[in-house]
Amino acid sequence: MQFDASAFDLETLLNTKYHIYEHTETGKLTVACDEYHVPAHIQEHVDYITPGIKLVAPFRKSKEDPELQKRIFGVTSGRKLAPLLKNLGMTVDALLAVPRLLLCGAVITPACIQALYQVPKGSKADPSNALGIFEDIGDVYSQEDLDIFFLTFAQSIPQGTGPKLEAIDGATAPDPVLKAGAESDLDFQVSYPLIYPQGTVLFQTDDPVYEADYVYKGFLNNFLDALDGSYCSTVDSLDPAYPDPSNATGTYKGALQCGVYTPTNVISISYGGQEADLPIAYQRRQCNEFMKLGLQSVSVVLASGDSGGNVTDDAETSTTRFPSGGGFSNIYATPDYQQTAVDGYLTNSPPPYDSYSTTDNGAIGANGGIYNKGGRGYPDVSAVGDNIVIFNAGAPTLIGGTSASAPIFASILTRINEERLAAGKSTIGFVNPTLYSHPEAFHDITNGSNPGCNTTGFAAAKGWDPMKVI
């Protein structure tokens, strides 16, 4: 239900007081209240009310020169997992003059990734098996960057090779080279050498006007609407309104796009947010959509974040290293396929911290606990994500983050699907139960941790752990 009301009327209806909150670093304004009241006999029919007690995370798009851009965690970086950029430290000619695998400890090229994971050169391109890549928050790839990357590191890929655009609600792509988004450039440059001659599909979301003033509303919903028309029936007041009510140039004046695209067999998403930023019911509706994709034999790969064992932190800035995101959900319980692995970690390598147990955010911090021992553990799998070389805004740079790891793993799944389809088999689909059933297929990293919240975070251990994988 959505309706217009004055602040006074809504305050009277909900027995509350609304305030305007300003984010000190971005200047973004948000209307919210400390609490509101709903009669008991109505509560069971209400998932949440907005504006309410949630402070929707604001967004500030970086205007820095790409070569000087820092990695910034938290609300100041929006909700793409903005990859770390740093100087290459040598000329491209100097890099290419070194035997191709000799510098893999310092600079990760396509050849390094192929060697690390024993990925042979591709030879198949089933027309039904393109890799899907989601992009949002005004981050758009540049074809010029792709071409110079191919010319430098993957000369077997023809110039002009790029994704098929499936634009959602007025989105546009590609962008001129000087406006290129590092996230989008990374996703395509890291995946193409692994999957070629297979192609890619770009799910670019929302019109440029909305993206330019992104406030983390409707995150992923418009994308899911475009894949599943029935999901449009759950249109939410948090989601962008289409036709776009703005009169600015570039607004999308068409209707909300519902069920207009077919999901690819594998979809890579290097964007994310915190469970605390959106209502639980909102997130669970989205979770149901992702489960429906799994039932359609679609594999969805999402980056786990780069803020260690804690939620993102406005004040944390890093220009050299980042702790991989990992830990336990506060709103999803440990799934059956993961239970043995998680129990083994908590029993054999228990974190040195007090814990709590919840699936509704209701017991966070109980008994002094700082992690949810009954929650869904993540990540499920890991891949290299540091010192990846790409071209962005026409220049070579090193980049890092789980933003790189996700499309690498998604590309490997795409290659596996390629072989399965050629053998007359089905695609992998929801892959998690298989991953946990075959830990022998993975390298088990047992050193390291992911610090956060003024702690050392979770430590790596034999088998699954909240830092890397099974």
PDB file of C-alpha atoms in Angstrom, residues 149-282:
ATOM      1  CA  PHE A 149      42.755  -4.677 -22.833  1.00  0.00           C
ATOM      2  CA  PHE A 150      42.156  -7.335 -25.495  1.00  0.00           C
ATOM      3  CA  LEU A 151      44.935  -5.883 -27.663  1.00  0.00           C
ATOM      4  CA  THR A 152      47.332  -6.028 -24.714  1.00  0.00           C
ATOM      5  CA  PHE A 153      46.454  -9.255 -22.897  1.00  0.00           C
ATOM      6  CA  ALA A 154      44.045 -11.296 -25.050  1.00  0.00           C
ATOM      7  CA  GLN A 155      44.824 -10.768 -28.719  1.00  0.00           C
ATOM      8  CA  SER A 156      42.731 -13.769 -29.770  1.00  0.00           C
ATOM      9  CA  ILE A 157      39.613 -11.770 -28.862  1.00  0.00           C
ATOM     10  CA  PRO A 158      38.646  -9.499 -31.804  1.00  0.00           C
ATOM     11  CA  GLN A 159      38.456  -5.750 -31.397  1.00  0.00           C
ATOM     12  CA  GLY A 160      34.891  -4.566 -30.833  1.00  0.00           C
ATOM     13  CA  THR A 161      33.917  -7.660 -28.844  1.00  0.00           C
ATOM     14  CA  GLY A 162      31.530  -6.650 -26.088  1.00  0.00           C
ATOM     15  CA  PRO A 163      28.364  -7.595 -24.238  1.00  0.00           C
ATOM     16  CA  LYS A 164      24.842  -7.752 -25.579  1.00  0.00           C
ATOM     17  CA  LEU A 165      23.023  -4.930 -23.790  1.00  0.00           C
ATOM     18  CA  GLU A 166      19.745  -5.797 -22.090  1.00  0.00           C
ATOM     19  CA  ALA A 167      18.946  -2.373 -20.677  1.00  0.00           C
ATOM     20  CA  ILE A 168      16.478  -2.174 -17.807  1.00  0.00           C
ATOM     21  CA  ASP A 169      14.260   0.880 -17.245  1.00  0.00           C
ATOM     22  CA  GLY A 170      16.188   3.317 -19.410  1.00  0.00           C
ATOM     23  CA  ALA A 171      19.745   2.252 -18.618  1.00  0.00           C
ATOM     24  CA  THR A 172      22.445   3.054 -21.176  1.00  0.00           C
ATOM     25  CA  ALA A 173      25.824   1.528 -22.102  1.00  0.00           C
ATOM     26  CA  PRO A 174      28.662   1.748 -23.037  1.00  0.00           C
ATOM     27  CA  ASP A 175      30.093   5.043 -21.769  1.00  0.00           C
ATOM     28  CA  PRO A 176      32.878   7.177 -23.243  1.00  0.00           C
ATOM     29  CA  VAL A 177      36.286   6.025 -22.077  1.00  0.00           C
ATOM     30  CA  LEU A 178      36.882   8.910 -19.658  1.00  0.00           C
ATOM     31  CA  LYS A 179      33.592   8.143 -17.880  1.00  0.00           C
ATOM     32  CA  ALA A 180      34.168   4.405 -17.670  1.00  0.00           C
ATOM     33  CA  GLY A 181      33.277   2.650 -14.433  1.00  0.00           C
ATOM     34  CA  ALA A 182      36.056   0.583 -12.899  1.00  0.00           C
ATOM     35  CA  GLU A 183      33.611  -2.079 -11.690  1.00  0.00           C
ATOM     36  CA  SER A 184      32.091  -2.666 -15.106  1.00  0.00           C
ATOM     37  CA  ASP A 185      35.454  -2.582 -16.883  1.00  0.00           C
ATOM     38  CA  LEU A 186      36.774  -5.125 -14.381  1.00  0.00           C
ATOM     39  CA  ASP A 187      33.833  -7.511 -14.748  1.00  0.00           C
ATOM     40  CA  PHE A 188      34.141  -7.828 -18.511  1.00  0.00           C
ATOM     41  CA  GLN A 189      37.931  -7.733 -18.728  1.00  0.00           C
ATOM     42  CA  VAL A 190      38.371 -10.490 -16.153  1.00  0.00           C
ATOM     43  CA  SER A 191      35.662 -12.735 -17.617  1.00  0.00           C
ATOM     44  CA  TYR A 192      36.136 -12.537 -21.389  1.00  0.00           C
ATOM     45  CA  PRO A 193      39.577 -14.234 -21.520  1.00  0.00           C
ATOM     46  CA  LEU A 194      38.152 -17.148 -19.502  1.00  0.00           C
ATOM     47  CA  ILE A 195      34.976 -17.729 -21.523  1.00  0.00           C
ATOM     48  CA  TYR A 196      35.773 -16.585 -25.087  1.00  0.00           C
ATOM     49  CA  PRO A 197      34.475 -17.410 -27.719  1.00  0.00           C
ATOM     50  CA  GLN A 198      31.415 -17.460 -25.491  1.00  0.00           C
ATOM     51  CA  GLY A 199      29.721 -14.073 -25.153  1.00  0.00           C
ATOM     52  CA  THR A 200      28.270 -11.971 -22.357  1.00  0.00           C
ATOM     53  CA  VAL A 201      24.969 -10.254 -21.609  1.00  0.00           C
ATOM     54  CA  LEU A 202      24.947  -6.944 -19.730  1.00  0.00           C
ATOM     55  CA  PHE A 203      21.990  -6.318 -17.426  1.00  0.00           C
ATOM     56  CA  GLN A 204      22.454  -2.545 -16.974  1.00  0.00           C
ATOM     57  CA  THR A 205      19.843  -1.169 -14.597  1.00  0.00           C
ATOM     58  CA  ASP A 206      17.955   2.152 -14.232  1.00  0.00           C
ATOM     59  CA  ASP A 207      18.106   5.407 -16.156  1.00  0.00           C
ATOM     60  CA  PRO A 208      21.085   7.779 -15.829  1.00  0.00           C
ATOM     61  CA  VAL A 209      19.105  10.442 -13.964  1.00  0.00           C
ATOM     62  CA  TYR A 210      18.121   8.080 -11.174  1.00  0.00           C
ATOM     63  CA  GLU A 211      21.610   6.570 -11.082  1.00  0.00           C
ATOM     64  CA  ALA A 212      23.250   9.985 -10.716  1.00  0.00           C
ATOM     65  CA  ASP A 213      21.505  10.523  -7.383  1.00  0.00           C
ATOM     66  CA  TYR A 214      21.384   6.940  -6.151  1.00  0.00           C
ATOM     67  CA  VAL A 215      20.166   6.513  -2.565  1.00  0.00           C
ATOM     68  CA  TYR A 216      20.185   2.705  -2.285  1.00  0.00           C
ATOM     69  CA  LYS A 217      16.475   2.301  -2.859  1.00  0.00           C
ATOM     70  CA  GLY A 218      15.051  -0.618  -4.766  1.00  0.00           C
ATOM     71  CA  PHE A 219      18.387  -2.383  -4.834  1.00  0.00           C
ATOM     72  CA  LEU A 220      18.191  -5.363  -7.254  1.00  0.00           C
ATOM     73  CA  ASN A 221      14.386  -5.216  -7.448  1.00  0.00           C
ATOM     74  CA  ASN A 222      14.159  -3.619 -10.885  1.00  0.00           C
ATOM     75  CA  PHE A 223      16.610  -6.217 -12.193  1.00  0.00           C
ATOM     76  CA  LEU A 224      14.496  -9.021 -10.734  1.00  0.00           C
ATOM     77  CA  ASP A 225      11.344  -7.394 -12.155  1.00  0.00           C
ATOM     78  CA  ALA A 226      12.858  -7.527 -15.632  1.00  0.00           C
ATOM     79  CA  LEU A 227      13.484 -11.276 -15.294  1.00  0.00           C
ATOM     80  CA  ASP A 228      10.191 -12.218 -13.625  1.00  0.00           C
ATOM     81  CA  GLY A 229       7.018 -10.359 -14.523  1.00  0.00           C
ATOM     82  CA  SER A 230       5.169 -11.812 -11.536  1.00  0.00           C
ATOM     83  CA  TYR A 231       7.637 -10.108  -9.195  1.00  0.00           C
ATOM     84  CA  CYS A 232       6.406  -6.734 -10.455  1.00  0.00           C
ATOM     85  CA  SER A 233       3.203  -7.380  -8.530  1.00  0.00           C
ATOM     86  CA  THR A 234       5.225  -6.809  -5.356  1.00  0.00           C
ATOM     87  CA  VAL A 235       6.211  -3.266  -6.391  1.00  0.00           C
ATOM     88  CA  ASP A 236       7.465  -1.515  -3.306  1.00  0.00           C
ATOM     89  CA  SER A 237       7.551   2.121  -2.277  1.00  0.00           C
ATOM     90  CA  LEU A 238      11.317   1.781  -1.823  1.00  0.00           C
ATOM     91  CA  ASP A 239      11.765   1.080  -5.533  1.00  0.00           C
ATOM     92  CA  PRO A 240      12.350   3.726  -8.241  1.00  0.00           C
ATOM     93  CA  ALA A 241       9.135   4.906  -9.875  1.00  0.00           C
ATOM     94  CA  TYR A 242       8.721   4.461 -13.635  1.00  0.00           C
ATOM     95  CA  PRO A 243       7.817   6.308 -15.761  1.00  0.00           C
ATOM     96  CA  ASP A 244      10.481   8.449 -14.061  1.00  0.00           C
ATOM     97  CA  PRO A 245       8.691  11.504 -12.594  1.00  0.00           C
ATOM     98  CA  SER A 246      11.783  13.686 -13.101  1.00  0.00           C
ATOM     99  CA  ASN A 247      11.780  16.170 -15.969  1.00  0.00           C
ATOM    100  CA  ALA A 248      15.555  16.005 -16.368  1.00  0.00           C
ATOM    101  CA  THR A 249      17.088  15.020 -19.688  1.00  0.00           C
ATOM    102  CA  GLY A 250      17.680  11.281 -19.918  1.00  0.00           C
ATOM    103  CA  THR A 251      14.787  10.106 -17.759  1.00  0.00           C
ATOM    104  CA  TYR A 252      13.027   6.896 -18.728  1.00  0.00           C
ATOM    105  CA  LYS A 253       9.384   7.621 -19.497  1.00  0.00           C
ATOM    106  CA  GLY A 254       8.356   4.064 -20.293  1.00  0.00           C
ATOM    107  CA  ALA A 255       6.539   1.681 -17.975  1.00  0.00           C
ATOM    108  CA  LEU A 256       8.386  -0.436 -15.427  1.00  0.00           C
ATOM    109  CA  GLN A 257       9.856  -3.355 -17.387  1.00  0.00           C
ATOM    110  CA  CYS A 258       8.420  -6.643 -16.161  1.00  0.00           C
ATOM    111  CA  GLY A 259       9.513 -10.063 -17.404  1.00  0.00           C
ATOM    112  CA  VAL A 260      11.129  -8.683 -20.542  1.00  0.00           C
ATOM    113  CA  TYR A 261      14.410 -10.657 -20.396  1.00  0.00           C
ATOM    114  CA  THR A 262      15.376 -14.298 -20.005  1.00  0.00           C
ATOM    115  CA  PRO A 263      17.922 -14.992 -17.253  1.00  0.00           C
ATOM    116  CA  THR A 264      21.268 -16.333 -18.422  1.00  0.00           C
ATOM    117  CA  ASN A 265      22.545 -19.649 -17.062  1.00  0.00           C
ATOM    118  CA  VAL A 266      25.052 -17.832 -14.841  1.00  0.00           C
ATOM    119  CA  ILE A 267      24.704 -14.285 -13.481  1.00  0.00           C
ATOM    120  CA  SER A 268      27.566 -12.408 -11.788  1.00  0.00           C
ATOM    121  CA  ILE A 269      26.756  -9.581  -9.339  1.00  0.00           C
ATOM    122  CA  SER A 270      29.546  -7.521  -7.747  1.00  0.00           C
ATOM    123  CA  TYR A 271      27.235  -5.261  -5.790  1.00  0.00           C
ATOM    124  CA  GLY A 272      25.863  -5.608  -2.288  1.00  0.00           C
ATOM    125  CA  GLY A 273      24.578  -4.010   0.873  1.00  0.00           C
ATOM    126  CA  GLN A 274      24.161  -4.590   4.561  1.00  0.00           C
ATOM    127  CA  GLU A 275      21.280  -6.567   6.016  1.00  0.00           C
ATOM    128  CA  ALA A 276      20.641  -3.650   8.364  1.00  0.00           C
ATOM    129  CA  ASP A 277      20.020  -1.237   5.485  1.00  0.00           C
ATOM    130  CA  LEU A 278      16.756  -2.735   4.189  1.00  0.00           C
ATOM    131  CA  PRO A 279      13.748  -4.288   5.944  1.00  0.00           C
ATOM    132  CA  ILE A 280      13.934  -8.036   6.528  1.00  0.00           C
ATOM    133  CA  ALA A 281      10.706  -8.733   4.625  1.00  0.00           C
ATOM    134  CA  TYR A 282      12.048  -6.803   1.628  1.00  0.00           C
TER     135      TYR A 282
END
